[in-house]
Tab-separated table of C-alpha atoms in Angstrom:
chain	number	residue	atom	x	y	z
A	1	UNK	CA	-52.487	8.461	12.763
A	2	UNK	CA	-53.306	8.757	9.292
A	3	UNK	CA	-55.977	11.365	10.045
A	4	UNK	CA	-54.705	13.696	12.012
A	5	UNK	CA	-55.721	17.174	10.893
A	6	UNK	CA	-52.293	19.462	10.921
A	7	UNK	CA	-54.589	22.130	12.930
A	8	UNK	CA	-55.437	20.089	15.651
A	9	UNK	CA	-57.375	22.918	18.073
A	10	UNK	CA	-58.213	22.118	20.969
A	11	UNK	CA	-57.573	17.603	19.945
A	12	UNK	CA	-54.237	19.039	20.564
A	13	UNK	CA	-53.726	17.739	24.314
A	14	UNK	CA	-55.552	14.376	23.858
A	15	UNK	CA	-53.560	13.546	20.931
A	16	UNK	CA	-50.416	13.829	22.472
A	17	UNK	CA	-51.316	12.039	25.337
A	18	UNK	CA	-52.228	9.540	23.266
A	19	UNK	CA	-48.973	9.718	21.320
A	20	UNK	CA	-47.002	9.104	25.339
A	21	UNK	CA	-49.394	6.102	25.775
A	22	UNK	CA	-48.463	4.533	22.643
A	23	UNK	CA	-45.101	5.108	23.027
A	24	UNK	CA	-42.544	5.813	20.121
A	25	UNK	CA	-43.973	3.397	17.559
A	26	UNK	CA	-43.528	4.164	13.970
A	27	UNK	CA	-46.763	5.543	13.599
A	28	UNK	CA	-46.278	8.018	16.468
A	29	UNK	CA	-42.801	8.882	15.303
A	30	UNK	CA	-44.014	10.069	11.961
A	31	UNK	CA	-46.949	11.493	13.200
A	32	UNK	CA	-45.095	13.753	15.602
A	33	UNK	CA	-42.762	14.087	12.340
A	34	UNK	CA	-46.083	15.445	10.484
A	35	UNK	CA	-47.029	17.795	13.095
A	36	UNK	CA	-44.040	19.083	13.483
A	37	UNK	CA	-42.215	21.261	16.768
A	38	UNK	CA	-45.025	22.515	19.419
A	39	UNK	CA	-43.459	23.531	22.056
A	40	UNK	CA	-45.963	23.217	24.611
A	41	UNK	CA	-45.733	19.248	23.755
A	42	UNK	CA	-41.663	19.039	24.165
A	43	UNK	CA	-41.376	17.299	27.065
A	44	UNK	CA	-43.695	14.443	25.421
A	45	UNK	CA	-41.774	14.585	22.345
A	46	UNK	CA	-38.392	14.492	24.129
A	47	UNK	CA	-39.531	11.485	26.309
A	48	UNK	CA	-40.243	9.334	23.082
A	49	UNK	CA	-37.045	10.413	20.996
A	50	UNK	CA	-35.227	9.168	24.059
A	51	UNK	CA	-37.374	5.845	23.930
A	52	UNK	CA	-36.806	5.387	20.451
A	53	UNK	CA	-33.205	6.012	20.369
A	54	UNK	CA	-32.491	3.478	23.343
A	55	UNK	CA	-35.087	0.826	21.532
A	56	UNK	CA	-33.432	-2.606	20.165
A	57	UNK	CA	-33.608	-0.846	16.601
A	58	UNK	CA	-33.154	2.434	16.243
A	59	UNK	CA	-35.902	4.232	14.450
A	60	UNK	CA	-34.740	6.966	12.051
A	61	UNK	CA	-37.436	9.147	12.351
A	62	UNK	CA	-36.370	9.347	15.972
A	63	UNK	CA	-32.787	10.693	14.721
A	64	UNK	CA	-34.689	12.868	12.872
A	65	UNK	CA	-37.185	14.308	15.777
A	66	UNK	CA	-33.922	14.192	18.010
A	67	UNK	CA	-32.119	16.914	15.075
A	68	UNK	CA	-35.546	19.071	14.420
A	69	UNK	CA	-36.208	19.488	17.833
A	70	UNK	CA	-32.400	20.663	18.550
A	71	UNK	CA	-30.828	20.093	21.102
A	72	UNK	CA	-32.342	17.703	24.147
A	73	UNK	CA	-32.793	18.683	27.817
A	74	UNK	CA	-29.285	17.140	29.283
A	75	UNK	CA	-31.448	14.766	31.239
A	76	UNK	CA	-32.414	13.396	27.750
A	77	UNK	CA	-28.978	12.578	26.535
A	78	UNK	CA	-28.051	9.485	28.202
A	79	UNK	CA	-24.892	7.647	28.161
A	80	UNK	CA	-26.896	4.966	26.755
A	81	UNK	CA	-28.461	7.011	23.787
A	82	UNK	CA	-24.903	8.823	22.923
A	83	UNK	CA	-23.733	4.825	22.688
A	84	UNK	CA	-26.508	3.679	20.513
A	85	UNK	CA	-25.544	7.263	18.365
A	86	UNK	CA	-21.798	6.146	18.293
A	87	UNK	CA	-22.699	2.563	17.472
A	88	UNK	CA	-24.852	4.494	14.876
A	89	UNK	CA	-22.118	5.869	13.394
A	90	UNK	CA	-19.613	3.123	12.740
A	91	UNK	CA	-22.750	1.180	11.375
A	92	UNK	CA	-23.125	0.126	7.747
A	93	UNK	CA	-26.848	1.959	7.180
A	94	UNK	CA	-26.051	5.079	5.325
A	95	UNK	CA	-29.451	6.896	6.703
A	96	UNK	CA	-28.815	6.391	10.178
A	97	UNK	CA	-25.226	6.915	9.941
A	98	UNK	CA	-26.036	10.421	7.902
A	99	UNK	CA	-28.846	11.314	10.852
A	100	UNK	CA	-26.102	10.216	13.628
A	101	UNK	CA	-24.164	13.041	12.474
A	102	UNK	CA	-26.780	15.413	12.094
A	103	UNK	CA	-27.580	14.758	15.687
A	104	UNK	CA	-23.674	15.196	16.718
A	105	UNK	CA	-24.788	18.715	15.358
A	106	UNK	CA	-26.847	19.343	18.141
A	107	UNK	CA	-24.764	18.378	20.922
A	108	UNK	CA	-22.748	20.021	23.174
A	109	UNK	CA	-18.990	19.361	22.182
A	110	UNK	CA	-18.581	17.583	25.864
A	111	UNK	CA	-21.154	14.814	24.229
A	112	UNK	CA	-19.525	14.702	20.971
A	113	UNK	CA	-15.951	14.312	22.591
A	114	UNK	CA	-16.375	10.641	23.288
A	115	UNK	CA	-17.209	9.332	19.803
A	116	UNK	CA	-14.488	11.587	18.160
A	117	UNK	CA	-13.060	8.422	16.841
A	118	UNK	CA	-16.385	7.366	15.322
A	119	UNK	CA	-16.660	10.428	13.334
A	120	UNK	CA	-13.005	11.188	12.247
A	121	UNK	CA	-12.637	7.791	10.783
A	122	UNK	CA	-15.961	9.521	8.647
A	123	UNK	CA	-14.468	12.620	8.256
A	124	UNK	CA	-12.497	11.610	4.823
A	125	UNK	CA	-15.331	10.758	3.713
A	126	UNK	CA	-18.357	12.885	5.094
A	127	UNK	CA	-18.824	16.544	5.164
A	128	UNK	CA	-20.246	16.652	8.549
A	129	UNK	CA	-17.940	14.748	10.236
A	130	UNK	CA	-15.157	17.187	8.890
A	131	UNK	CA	-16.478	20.045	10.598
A	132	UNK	CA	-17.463	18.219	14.066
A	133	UNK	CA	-13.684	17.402	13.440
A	134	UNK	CA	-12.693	20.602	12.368
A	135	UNK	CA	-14.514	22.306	14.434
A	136	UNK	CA	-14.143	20.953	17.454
A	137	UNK	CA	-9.963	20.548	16.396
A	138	UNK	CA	-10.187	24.648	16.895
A	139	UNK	CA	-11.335	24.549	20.174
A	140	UNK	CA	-8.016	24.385	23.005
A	141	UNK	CA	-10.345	22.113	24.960
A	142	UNK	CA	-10.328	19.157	22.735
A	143	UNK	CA	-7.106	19.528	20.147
A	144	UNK	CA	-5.649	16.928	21.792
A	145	UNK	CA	-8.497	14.643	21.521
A	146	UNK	CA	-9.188	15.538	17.721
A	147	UNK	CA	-5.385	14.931	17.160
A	148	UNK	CA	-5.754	11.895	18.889
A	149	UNK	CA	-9.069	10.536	17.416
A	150	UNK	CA	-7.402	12.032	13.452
A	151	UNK	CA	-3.892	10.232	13.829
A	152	UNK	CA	-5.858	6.585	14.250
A	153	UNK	CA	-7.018	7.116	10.526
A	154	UNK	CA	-3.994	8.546	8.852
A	155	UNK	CA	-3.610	11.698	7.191
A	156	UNK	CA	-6.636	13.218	5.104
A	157	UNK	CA	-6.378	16.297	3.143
A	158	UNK	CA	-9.395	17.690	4.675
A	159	UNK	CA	-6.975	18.050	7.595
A	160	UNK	CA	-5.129	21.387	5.981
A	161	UNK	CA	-8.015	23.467	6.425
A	162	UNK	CA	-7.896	22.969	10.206
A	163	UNK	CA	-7.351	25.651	12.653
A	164	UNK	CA	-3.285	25.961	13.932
A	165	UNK	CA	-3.653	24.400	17.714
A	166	UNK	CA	-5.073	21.235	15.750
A	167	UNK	CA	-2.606	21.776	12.836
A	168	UNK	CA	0.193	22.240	15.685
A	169	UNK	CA	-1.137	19.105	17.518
A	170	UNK	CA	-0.469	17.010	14.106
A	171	UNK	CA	2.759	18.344	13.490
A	172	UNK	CA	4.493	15.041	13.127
A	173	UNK	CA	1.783	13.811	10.385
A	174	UNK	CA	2.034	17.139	8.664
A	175	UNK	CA	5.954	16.724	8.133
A	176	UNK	CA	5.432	12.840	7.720
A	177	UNK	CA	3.595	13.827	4.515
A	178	UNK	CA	5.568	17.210	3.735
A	179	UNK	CA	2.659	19.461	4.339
A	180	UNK	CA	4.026	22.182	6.049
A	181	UNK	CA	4.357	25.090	3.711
């Protein structure tokens, strides 16, 4: 892994067959990392970032292929990789809480919905989180569950900047703390 040329010719299909027999060790991770997107490879590539997500322990550089790579076939995102991302979240690791949200960037707002609570408790603290929250508070589809997912943490002054279905949805917190003018 530590050799591989970045023009790989035509080692190119042998390599990453090698890289789907290995599976999504650390040195394949980083290696794929190196090599960066190649489109003709993605379905390899998406395969392992699913395998290392799901693993016991998380591998960053997965997040990180996961966010590079954009956004995964839906086939890809399982329920049981968006739970490992929203136990991600609420962790105490700062890098794979930071990539968690990164990858909430790439996800269809359907997949975010369910760990809304996840990031808004972040969103006082985390510019990311604020606009998933923010965001996502504009869209009629899920005010109610931003509103819902905000009120569990309090009031945040982040919250002012959000768009008038959300603001209307937090109407009571807004006059609780006088913030209607």
């Amino acid at each position: 892994h530590h050799f591989i040329p970045f023009e790989l010719g035509d080692l190119e299909p042998s390599v990453f067959a090698q890289f789907a027999r290995e599976g999504p060790t650390d040195d394949v991770l980083e290696s794929i990392h190196f090599l960066g997107r190649r489109p003709a490879y993605d379905e390899i590539v998406w395969d392992l970032i699913s395998q290392a997500i799901q693993a016991p322990a998380p591998h960053p550089t997965g997040l990180i292929l996961w966010r590079i790579t954009g956004p995964l076939p839906d086939r890809y995102v399982t329920p049981g990789a968006l739970s490992v991302l929203e136990d991600l979240l609420v962790g105490d690791h700062a890098l794979l809480q930071g990539e968690a949200l990164r990858v909430c960037t790439c996800l269809k707002m359907s997949q975010v919905a369910p760990m809304l609570g996840a990031i808004a408790l972040l969103a006082h603290t985390r510019t990311r989180a604020r606009r998933i929250i923010l965001g996502m508070g504009g869209h009629g589809r899920y005010k109610a569950r931003v509103a819902s997912a905000v009120k569990q943490h309090g009031w945040h002054e982040y919250l002012t900047g959000g768009h008038r279905n959300l603001l209307y949805e937090l109407l009571d917190m807004l006059q609780e703390h006088r913030r209607w003018d």
